[in-house]
PDB file of C-alpha atoms in Angstrom:
ATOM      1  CA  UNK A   5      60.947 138.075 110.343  1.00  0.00           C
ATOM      2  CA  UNK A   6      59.434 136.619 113.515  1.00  0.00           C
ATOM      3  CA  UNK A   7      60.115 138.052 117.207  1.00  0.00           C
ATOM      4  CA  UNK A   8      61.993 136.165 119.436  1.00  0.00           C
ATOM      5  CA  UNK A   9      59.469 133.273 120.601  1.00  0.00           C
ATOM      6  CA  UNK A  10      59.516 130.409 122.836  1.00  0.00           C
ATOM      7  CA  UNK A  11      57.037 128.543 125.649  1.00  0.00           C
ATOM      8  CA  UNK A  12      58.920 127.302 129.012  1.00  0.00           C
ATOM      9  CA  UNK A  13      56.971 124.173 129.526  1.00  0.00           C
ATOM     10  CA  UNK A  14      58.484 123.167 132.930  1.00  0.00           C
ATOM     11  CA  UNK A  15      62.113 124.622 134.747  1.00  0.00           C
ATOM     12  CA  UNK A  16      62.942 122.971 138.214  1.00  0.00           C
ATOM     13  CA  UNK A  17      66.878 123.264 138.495  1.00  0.00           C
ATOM     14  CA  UNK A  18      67.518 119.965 136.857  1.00  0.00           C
ATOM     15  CA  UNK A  19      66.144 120.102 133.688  1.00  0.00           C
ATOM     16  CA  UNK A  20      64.377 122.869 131.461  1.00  0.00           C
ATOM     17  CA  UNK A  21      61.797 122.554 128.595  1.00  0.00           C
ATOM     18  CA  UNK A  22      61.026 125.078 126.078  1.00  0.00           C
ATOM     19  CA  UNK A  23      58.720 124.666 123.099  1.00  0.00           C
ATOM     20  CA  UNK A  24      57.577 126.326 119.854  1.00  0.00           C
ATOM     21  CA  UNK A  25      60.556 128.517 119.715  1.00  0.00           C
ATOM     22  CA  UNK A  26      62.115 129.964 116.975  1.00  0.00           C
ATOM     23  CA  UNK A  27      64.472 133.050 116.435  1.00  0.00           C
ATOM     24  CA  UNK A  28      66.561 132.571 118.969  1.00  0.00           C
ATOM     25  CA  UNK A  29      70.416 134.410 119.911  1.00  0.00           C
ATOM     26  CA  UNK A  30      72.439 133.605 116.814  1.00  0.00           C
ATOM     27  CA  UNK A  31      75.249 132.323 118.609  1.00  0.00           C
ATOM     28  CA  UNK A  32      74.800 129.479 121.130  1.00  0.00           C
ATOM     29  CA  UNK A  33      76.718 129.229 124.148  1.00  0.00           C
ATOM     30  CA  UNK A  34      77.218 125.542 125.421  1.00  0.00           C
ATOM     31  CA  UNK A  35      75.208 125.386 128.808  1.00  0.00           C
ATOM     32  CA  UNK A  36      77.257 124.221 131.455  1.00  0.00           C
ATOM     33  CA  UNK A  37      77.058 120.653 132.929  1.00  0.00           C
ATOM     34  CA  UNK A  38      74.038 119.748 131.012  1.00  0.00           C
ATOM     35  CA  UNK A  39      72.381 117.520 128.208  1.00  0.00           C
ATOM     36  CA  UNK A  40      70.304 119.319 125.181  1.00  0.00           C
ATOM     37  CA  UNK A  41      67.544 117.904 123.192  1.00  0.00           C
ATOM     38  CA  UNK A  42      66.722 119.760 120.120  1.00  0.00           C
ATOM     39  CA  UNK A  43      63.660 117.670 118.627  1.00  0.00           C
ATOM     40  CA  UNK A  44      62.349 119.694 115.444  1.00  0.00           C
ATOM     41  CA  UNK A  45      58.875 120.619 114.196  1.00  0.00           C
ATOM     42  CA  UNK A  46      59.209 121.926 111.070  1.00  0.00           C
ATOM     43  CA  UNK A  47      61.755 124.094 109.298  1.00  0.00           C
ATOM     44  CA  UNK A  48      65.569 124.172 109.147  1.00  0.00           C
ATOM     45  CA  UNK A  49      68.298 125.385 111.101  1.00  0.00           C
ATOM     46  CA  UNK A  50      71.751 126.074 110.056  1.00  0.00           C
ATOM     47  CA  UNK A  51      74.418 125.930 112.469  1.00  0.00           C
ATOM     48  CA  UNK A  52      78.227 124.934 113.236  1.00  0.00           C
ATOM     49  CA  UNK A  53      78.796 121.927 115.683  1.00  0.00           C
ATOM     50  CA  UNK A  54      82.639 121.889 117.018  1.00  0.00           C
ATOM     51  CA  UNK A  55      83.523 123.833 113.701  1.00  0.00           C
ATOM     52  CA  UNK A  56      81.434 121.806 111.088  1.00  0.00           C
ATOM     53  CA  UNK A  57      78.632 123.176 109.258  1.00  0.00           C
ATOM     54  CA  UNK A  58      75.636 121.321 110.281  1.00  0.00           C
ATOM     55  CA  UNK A  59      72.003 121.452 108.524  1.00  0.00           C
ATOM     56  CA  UNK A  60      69.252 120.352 111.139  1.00  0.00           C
ATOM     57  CA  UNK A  61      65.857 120.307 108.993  1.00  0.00           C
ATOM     58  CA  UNK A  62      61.899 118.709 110.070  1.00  0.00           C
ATOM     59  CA  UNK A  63      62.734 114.775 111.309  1.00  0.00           C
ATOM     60  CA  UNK A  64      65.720 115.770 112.320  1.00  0.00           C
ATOM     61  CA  UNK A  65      66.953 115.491 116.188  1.00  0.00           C
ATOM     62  CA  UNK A  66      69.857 117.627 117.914  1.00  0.00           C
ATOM     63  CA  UNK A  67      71.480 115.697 121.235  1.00  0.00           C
ATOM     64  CA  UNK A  68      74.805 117.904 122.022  1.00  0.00           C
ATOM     65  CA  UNK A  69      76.691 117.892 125.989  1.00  0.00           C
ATOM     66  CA  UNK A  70      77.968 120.858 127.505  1.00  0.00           C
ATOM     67  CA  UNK A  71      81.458 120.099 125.778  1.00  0.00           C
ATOM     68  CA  UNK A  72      79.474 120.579 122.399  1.00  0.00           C
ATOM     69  CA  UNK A  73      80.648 124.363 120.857  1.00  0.00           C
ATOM     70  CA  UNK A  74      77.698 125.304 118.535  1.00  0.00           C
ATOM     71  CA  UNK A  75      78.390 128.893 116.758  1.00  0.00           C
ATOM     72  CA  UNK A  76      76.474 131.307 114.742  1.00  0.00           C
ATOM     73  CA  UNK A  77      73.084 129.667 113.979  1.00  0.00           C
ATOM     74  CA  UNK A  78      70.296 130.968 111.360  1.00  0.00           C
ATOM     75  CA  UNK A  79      66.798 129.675 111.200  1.00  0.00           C
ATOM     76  CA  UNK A  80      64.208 129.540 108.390  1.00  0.00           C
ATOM     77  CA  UNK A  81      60.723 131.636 109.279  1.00  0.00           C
ATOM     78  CA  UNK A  82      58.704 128.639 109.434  1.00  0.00           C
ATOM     79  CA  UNK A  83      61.265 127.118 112.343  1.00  0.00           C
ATOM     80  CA  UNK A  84      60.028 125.882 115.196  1.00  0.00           C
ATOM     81  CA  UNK A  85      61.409 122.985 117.681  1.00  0.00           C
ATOM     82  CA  UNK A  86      61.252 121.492 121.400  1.00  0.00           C
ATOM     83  CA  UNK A  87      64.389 121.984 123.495  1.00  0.00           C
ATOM     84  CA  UNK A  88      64.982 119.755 126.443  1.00  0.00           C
ATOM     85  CA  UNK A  89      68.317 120.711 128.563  1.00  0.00           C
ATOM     86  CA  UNK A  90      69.037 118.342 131.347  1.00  0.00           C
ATOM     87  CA  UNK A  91      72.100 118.503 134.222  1.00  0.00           C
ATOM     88  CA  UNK A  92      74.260 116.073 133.261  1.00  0.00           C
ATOM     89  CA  UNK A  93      73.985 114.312 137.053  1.00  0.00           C
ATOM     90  CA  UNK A  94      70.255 113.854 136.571  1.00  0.00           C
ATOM     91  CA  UNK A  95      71.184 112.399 133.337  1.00  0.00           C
ATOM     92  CA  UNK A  96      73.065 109.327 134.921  1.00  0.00           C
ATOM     93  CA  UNK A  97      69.840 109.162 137.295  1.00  0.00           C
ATOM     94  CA  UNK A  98      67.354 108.819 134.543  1.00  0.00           C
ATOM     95  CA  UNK A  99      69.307 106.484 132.456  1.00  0.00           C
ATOM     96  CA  UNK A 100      71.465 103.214 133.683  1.00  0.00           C
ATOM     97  CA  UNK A 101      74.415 104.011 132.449  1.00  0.00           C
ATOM     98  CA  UNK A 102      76.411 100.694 131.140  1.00  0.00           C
ATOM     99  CA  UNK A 103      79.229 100.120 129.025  1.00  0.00           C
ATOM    100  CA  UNK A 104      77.099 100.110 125.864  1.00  0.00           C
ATOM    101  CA  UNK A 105      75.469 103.404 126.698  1.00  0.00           C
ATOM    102  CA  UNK A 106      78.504 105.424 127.128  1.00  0.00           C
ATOM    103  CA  UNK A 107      79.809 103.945 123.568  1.00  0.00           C
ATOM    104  CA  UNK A 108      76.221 105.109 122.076  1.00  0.00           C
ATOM    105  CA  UNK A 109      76.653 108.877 124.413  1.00  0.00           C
ATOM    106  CA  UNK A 110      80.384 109.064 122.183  1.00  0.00           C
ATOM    107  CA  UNK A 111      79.348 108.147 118.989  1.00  0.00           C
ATOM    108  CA  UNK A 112      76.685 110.910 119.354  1.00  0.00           C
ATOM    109  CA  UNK A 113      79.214 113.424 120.608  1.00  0.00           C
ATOM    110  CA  UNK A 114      81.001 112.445 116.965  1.00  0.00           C
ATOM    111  CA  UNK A 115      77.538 112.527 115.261  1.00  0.00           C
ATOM    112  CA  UNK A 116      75.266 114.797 117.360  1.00  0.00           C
ATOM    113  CA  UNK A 117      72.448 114.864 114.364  1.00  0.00           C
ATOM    114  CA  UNK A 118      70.062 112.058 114.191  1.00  0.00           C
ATOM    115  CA  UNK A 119      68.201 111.880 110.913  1.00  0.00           C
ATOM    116  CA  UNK A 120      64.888 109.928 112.182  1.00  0.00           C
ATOM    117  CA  UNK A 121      63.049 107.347 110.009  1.00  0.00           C
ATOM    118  CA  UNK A 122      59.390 108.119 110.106  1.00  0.00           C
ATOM    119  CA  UNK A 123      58.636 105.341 112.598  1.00  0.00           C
ATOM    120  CA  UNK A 124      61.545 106.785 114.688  1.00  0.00           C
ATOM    121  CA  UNK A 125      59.800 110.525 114.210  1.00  0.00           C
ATOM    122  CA  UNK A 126      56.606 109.292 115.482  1.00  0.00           C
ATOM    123  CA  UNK A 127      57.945 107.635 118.616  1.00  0.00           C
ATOM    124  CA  UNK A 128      59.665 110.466 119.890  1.00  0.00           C
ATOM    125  CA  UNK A 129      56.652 112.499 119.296  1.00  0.00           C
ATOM    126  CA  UNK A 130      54.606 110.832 120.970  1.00  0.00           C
ATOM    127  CA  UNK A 131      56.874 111.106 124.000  1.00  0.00           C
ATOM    128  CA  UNK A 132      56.786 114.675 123.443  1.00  0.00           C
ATOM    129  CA  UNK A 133      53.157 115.218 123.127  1.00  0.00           C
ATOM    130  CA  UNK A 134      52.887 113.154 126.121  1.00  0.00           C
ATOM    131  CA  UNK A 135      55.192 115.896 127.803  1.00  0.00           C
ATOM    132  CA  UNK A 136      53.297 119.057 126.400  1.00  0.00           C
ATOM    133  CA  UNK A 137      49.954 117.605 127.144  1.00  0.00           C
ATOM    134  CA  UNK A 138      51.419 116.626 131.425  1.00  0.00           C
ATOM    135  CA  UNK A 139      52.879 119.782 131.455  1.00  0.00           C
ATOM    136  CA  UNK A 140      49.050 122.267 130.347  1.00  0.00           C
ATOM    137  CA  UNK A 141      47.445 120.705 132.928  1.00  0.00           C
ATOM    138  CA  UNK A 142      45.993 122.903 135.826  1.00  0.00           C
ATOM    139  CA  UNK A 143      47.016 119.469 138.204  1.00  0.00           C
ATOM    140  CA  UNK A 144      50.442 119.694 139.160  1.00  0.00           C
ATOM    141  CA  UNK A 145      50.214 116.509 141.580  1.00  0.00           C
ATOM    142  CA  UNK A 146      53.280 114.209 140.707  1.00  0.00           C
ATOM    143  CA  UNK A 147      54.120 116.549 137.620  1.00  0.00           C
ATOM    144  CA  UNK A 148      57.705 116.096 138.381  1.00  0.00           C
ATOM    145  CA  UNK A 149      57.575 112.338 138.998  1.00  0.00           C
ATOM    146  CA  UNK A 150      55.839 112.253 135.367  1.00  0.00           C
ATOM    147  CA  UNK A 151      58.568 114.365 133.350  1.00  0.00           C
ATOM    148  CA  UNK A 152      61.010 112.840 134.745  1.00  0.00           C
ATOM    149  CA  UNK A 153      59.731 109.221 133.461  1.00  0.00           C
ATOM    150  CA  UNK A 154      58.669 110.360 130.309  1.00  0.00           C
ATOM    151  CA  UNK A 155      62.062 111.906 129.699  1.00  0.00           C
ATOM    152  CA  UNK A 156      63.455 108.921 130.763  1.00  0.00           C
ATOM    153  CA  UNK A 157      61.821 106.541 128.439  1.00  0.00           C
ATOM    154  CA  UNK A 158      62.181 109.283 125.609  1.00  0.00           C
ATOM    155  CA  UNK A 159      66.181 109.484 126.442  1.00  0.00           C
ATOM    156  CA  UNK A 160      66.381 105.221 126.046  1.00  0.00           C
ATOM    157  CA  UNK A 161      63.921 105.344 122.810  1.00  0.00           C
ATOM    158  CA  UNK A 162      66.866 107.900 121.389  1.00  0.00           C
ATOM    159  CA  UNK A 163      69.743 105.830 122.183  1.00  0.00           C
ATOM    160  CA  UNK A 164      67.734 103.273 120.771  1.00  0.00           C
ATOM    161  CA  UNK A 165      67.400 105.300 117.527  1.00  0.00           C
ATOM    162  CA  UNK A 166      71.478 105.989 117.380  1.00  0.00           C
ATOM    163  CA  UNK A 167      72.344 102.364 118.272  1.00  0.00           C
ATOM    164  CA  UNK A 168      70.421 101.385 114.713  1.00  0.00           C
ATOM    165  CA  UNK A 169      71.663 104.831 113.045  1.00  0.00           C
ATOM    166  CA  UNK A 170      75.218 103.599 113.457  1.00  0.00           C
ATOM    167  CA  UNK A 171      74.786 100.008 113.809  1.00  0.00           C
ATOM    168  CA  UNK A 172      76.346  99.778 117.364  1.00  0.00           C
ATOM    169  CA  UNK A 173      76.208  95.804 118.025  1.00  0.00           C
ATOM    170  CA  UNK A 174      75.685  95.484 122.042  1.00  0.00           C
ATOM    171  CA  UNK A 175      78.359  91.995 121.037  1.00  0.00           C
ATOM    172  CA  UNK A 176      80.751  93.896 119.799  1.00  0.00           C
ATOM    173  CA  UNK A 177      81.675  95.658 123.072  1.00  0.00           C
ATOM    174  CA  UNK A 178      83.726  93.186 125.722  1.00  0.00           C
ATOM    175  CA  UNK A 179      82.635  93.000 129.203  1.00  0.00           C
ATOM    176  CA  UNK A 180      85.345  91.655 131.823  1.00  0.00           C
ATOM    177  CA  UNK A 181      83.519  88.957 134.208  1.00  0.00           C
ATOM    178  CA  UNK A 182      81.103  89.483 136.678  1.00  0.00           C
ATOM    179  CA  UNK A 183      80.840  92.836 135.323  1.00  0.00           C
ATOM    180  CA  UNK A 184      83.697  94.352 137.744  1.00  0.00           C
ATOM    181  CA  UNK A 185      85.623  95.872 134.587  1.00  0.00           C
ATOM    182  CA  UNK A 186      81.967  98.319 133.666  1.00  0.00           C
ATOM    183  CA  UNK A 187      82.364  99.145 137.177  1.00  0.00           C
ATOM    184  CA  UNK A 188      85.614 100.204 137.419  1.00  0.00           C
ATOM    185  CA  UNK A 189      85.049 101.792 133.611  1.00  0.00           C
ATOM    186  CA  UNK A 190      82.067 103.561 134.924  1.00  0.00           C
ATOM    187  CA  UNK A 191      83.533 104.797 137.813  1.00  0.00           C
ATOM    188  CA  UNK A 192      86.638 106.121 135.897  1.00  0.00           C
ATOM    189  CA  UNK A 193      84.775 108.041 133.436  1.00  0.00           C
ATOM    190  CA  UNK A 194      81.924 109.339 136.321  1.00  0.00           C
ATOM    191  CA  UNK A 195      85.215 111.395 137.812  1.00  0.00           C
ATOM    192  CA  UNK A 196      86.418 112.198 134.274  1.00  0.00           C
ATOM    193  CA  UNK A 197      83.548 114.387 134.034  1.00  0.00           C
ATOM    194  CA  UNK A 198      82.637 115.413 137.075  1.00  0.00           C
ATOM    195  CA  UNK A 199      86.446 116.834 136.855  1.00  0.00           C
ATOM    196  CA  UNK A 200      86.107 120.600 136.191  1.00  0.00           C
ATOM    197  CA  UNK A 201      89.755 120.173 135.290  1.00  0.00           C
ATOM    198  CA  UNK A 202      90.549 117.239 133.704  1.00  0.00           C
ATOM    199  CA  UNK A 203      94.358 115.543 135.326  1.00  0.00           C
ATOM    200  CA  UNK A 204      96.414 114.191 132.495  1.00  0.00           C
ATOM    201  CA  UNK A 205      98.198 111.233 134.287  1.00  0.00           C
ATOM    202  CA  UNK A 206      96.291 108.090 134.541  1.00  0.00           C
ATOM    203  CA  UNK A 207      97.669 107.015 137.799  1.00  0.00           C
ATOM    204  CA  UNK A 208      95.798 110.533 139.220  1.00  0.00           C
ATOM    205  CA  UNK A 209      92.410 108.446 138.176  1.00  0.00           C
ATOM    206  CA  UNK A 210      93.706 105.036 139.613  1.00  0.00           C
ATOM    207  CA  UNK A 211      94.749 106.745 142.692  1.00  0.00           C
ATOM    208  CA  UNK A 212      90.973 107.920 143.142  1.00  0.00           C
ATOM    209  CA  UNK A 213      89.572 104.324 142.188  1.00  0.00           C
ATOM    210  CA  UNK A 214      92.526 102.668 144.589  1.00  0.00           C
ATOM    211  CA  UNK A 215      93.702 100.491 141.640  1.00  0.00           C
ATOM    212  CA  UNK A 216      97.240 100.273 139.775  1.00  0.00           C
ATOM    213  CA  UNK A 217      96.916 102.476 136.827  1.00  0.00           C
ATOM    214  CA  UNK A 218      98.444  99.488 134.161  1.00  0.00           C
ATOM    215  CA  UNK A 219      94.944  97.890 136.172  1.00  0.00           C
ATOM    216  CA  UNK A 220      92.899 100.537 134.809  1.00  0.00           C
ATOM    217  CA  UNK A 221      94.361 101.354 131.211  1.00  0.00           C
ATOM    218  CA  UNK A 222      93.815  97.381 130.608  1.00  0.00           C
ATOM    219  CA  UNK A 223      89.907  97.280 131.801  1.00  0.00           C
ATOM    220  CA  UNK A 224      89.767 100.557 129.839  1.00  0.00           C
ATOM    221  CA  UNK A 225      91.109  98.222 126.630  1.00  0.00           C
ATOM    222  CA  UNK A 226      88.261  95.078 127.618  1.00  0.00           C
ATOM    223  CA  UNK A 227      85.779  96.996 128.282  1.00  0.00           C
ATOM    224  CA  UNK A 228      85.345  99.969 125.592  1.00  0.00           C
ATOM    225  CA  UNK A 229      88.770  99.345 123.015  1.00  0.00           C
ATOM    226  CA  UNK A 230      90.520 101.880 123.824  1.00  0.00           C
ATOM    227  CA  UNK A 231      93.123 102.814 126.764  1.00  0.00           C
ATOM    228  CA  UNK A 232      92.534 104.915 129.648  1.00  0.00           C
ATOM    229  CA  UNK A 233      94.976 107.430 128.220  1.00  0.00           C
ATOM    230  CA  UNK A 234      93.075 107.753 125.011  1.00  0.00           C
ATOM    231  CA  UNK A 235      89.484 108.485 127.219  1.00  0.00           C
ATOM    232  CA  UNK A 236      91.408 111.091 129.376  1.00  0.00           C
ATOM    233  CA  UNK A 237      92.628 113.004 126.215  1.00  0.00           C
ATOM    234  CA  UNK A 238      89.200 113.032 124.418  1.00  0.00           C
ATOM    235  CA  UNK A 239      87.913 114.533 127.368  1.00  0.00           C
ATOM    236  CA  UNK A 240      91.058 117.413 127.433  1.00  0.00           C
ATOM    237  CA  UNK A 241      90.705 117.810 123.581  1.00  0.00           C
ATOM    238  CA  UNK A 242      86.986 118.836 124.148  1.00  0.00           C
ATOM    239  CA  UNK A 243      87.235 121.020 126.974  1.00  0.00           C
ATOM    240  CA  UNK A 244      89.894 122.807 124.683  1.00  0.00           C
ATOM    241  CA  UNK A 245      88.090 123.209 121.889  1.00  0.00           C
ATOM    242  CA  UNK A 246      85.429 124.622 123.801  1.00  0.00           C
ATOM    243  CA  UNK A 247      87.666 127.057 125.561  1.00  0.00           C
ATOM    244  CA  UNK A 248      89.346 128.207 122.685  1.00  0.00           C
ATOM    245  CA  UNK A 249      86.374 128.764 120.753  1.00  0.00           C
ATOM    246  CA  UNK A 250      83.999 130.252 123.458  1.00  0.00           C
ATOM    247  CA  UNK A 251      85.995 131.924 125.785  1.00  0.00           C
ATOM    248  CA  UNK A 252      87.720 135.392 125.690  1.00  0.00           C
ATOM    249  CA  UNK A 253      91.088 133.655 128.114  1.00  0.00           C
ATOM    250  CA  UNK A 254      94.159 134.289 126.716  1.00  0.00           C
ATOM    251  CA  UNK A 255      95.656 131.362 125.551  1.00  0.00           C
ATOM    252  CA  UNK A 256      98.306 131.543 128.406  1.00  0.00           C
ATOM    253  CA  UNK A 257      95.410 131.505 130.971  1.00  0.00           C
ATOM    254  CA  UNK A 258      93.745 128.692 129.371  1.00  0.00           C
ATOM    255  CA  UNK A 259      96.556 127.133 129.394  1.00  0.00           C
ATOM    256  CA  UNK A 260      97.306 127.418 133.583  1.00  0.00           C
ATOM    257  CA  UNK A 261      93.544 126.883 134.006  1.00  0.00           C
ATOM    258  CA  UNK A 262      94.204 122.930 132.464  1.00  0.00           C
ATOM    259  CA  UNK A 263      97.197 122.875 134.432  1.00  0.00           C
ATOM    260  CA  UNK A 264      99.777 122.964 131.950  1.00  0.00           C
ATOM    261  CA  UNK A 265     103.169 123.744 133.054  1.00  0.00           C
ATOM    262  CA  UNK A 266     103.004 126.532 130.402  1.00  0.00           C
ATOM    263  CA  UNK A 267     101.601 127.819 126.605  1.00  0.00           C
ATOM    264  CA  UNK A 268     104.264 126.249 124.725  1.00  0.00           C
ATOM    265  CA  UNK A 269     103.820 122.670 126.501  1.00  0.00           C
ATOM    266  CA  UNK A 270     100.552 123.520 126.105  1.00  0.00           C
ATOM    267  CA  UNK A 271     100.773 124.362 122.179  1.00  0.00           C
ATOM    268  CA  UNK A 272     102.501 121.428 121.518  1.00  0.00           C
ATOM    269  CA  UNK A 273      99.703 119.381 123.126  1.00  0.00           C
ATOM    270  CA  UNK A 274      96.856 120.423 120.968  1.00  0.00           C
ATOM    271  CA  UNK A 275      99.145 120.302 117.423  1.00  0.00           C
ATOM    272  CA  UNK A 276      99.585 116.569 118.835  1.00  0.00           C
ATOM    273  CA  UNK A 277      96.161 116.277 119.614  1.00  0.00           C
ATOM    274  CA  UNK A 278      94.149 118.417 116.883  1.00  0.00           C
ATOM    275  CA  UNK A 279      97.116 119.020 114.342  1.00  0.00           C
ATOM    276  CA  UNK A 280      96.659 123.011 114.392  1.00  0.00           C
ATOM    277  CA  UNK A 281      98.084 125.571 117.154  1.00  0.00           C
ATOM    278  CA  UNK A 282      95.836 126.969 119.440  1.00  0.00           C
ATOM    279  CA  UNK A 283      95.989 130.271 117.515  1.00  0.00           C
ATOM    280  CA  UNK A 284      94.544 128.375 114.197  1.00  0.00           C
ATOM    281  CA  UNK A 285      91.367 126.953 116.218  1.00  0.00           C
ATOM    282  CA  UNK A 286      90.353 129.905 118.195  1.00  0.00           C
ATOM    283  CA  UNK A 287      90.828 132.062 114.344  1.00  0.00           C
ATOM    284  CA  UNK A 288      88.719 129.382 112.353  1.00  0.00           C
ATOM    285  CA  UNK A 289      86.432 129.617 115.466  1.00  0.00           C
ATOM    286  CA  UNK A 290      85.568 133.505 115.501  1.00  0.00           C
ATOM    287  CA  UNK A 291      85.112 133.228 112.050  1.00  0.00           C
ATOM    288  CA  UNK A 292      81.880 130.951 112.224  1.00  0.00           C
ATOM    289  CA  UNK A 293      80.557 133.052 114.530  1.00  0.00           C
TER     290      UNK A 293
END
């Protein structure tokens, strides 16, 4: 079995970038507020992704957020991979965030494995021997500038890859005119998670924006399909999961943390929302790790 292995390429805050690792702590722990990148070299790695078994294997890529739970994880002895973990903020700063990019950021969060043609796999690697050659050299003049840009054309060349994975059609998704529904949409999910604790009413979020709320559930329906009700509760369900799975809270104190008037109100929203108590998910939980 091989020692616990990895290279930090570059750390600045912001973003972090290990490669060649392998062996690492069998049980991940989501890292808070940011992006990860797992782009794979060769092996497998055997995992469990919000409670589902997951098999990540060679030309396969990892993209999980900070409300991603990933449990007990085993690796093969010829593993080795590139991790890229990136603040959620500078996220939103390296990519233009529009309508069709936060569908394509969800429908990872659903599927968080991208199985990579080969013209896909040799795209991204260029990008990331572009970043391991930048990041050897003895000149460190505009290093930052560079990672940054090469992350950022290596973070649009993967949304590009799960917009053909799950045939998202940039037609399909409604845009109210002169663009002032993506605006408001945008704005409305920028304070959904940049909320710590997530508020439950929809008229909290139209308070913040200065619009009605029956304003903002109906440019949540034009612009994305779905209600602002049914974005806000995605975003709770999440943060539960997490909590329940990762952290050693009571389920009482979870439950005041998310401001819930109290655990049985509390109970009966995740049965209504994940059709099991609280009890059931944290159980199944601890037992994948």
């Amino acid at each position: 079995m091989k020692t616990t292995n990895w290279k930090q390429l570059y750390e600045d805050g912001d973003m972090v970038i290990i490669d060649d690792f392998y062996n690492m702590p069998s049980t991940f722990e989501r890292i808070e507020g940011m992006v990860c990148i797992l782009v794979t070299h060769r092996g497998k790695l055997l995992t469990h992704i919000n409670g589902e078994s997951v098999d990540i294997n060679s030309h396969d890529l990892l993209m999980v957020s900070s409300h991603t739970h990933m449990g007990s994880a085993s690796f093969s002895d010829d593993f080795s991979g590139m991790v890229i973990a990136i603040k959620e903020k500078l996220v939103r700063g390296l990519v233009k965030i529009n309508t069709s990019m936060i569908k394509c950021l969800f429908r990872a969060s659903d599927h968080p494995v991208l199985h990579m043609t080969p013209e896909q796999e040799e795209l991204i690697g260029h990008y990331k021997s572009i970043l391991q050659t930048t990041l050897k050299r003895d000149d460190k003049i505009c290093m930052k500038e560079i990672v940054y840009r090469v992350v950022s054309a290596m973070l649009y060349e993967i949304f590009t890859c799960i917009f053909a994975q799950h045939d998202i059609n940039h037609n399909d998704i409604k845009a109210m005119s002169s663009t002032q529904g993506e605006r408001v949409f945008k704005q409305f999910l920028e304070l959904l998670v940049s909320s710590e604790v997530k508020q439950r009413q929809v008229q909290y979020y139209a308070n913040k924006l200065c619009i009605s709320s029956k304003y903002l559930s109906a440019v949540c329906k034009q612009v994305s399909g779905k209600p602002a009700l049914v974005w806000i509760n995605n975003f709770i369900v999440q943060d539960i999961n997490y909590m329940l799975a990762s952290s050693d809270w009571s389920i009482k104190e979870i439950s005041n943390y998310l401001g819930f008037p109290n655990a049985s109100f509390f109970g009966k929203y995740v049965r209504q929302h994940l059709g099991k108590s609280p009890t059931v998910i944290r159980a199944e939980a601890h037992k994948l790790q």
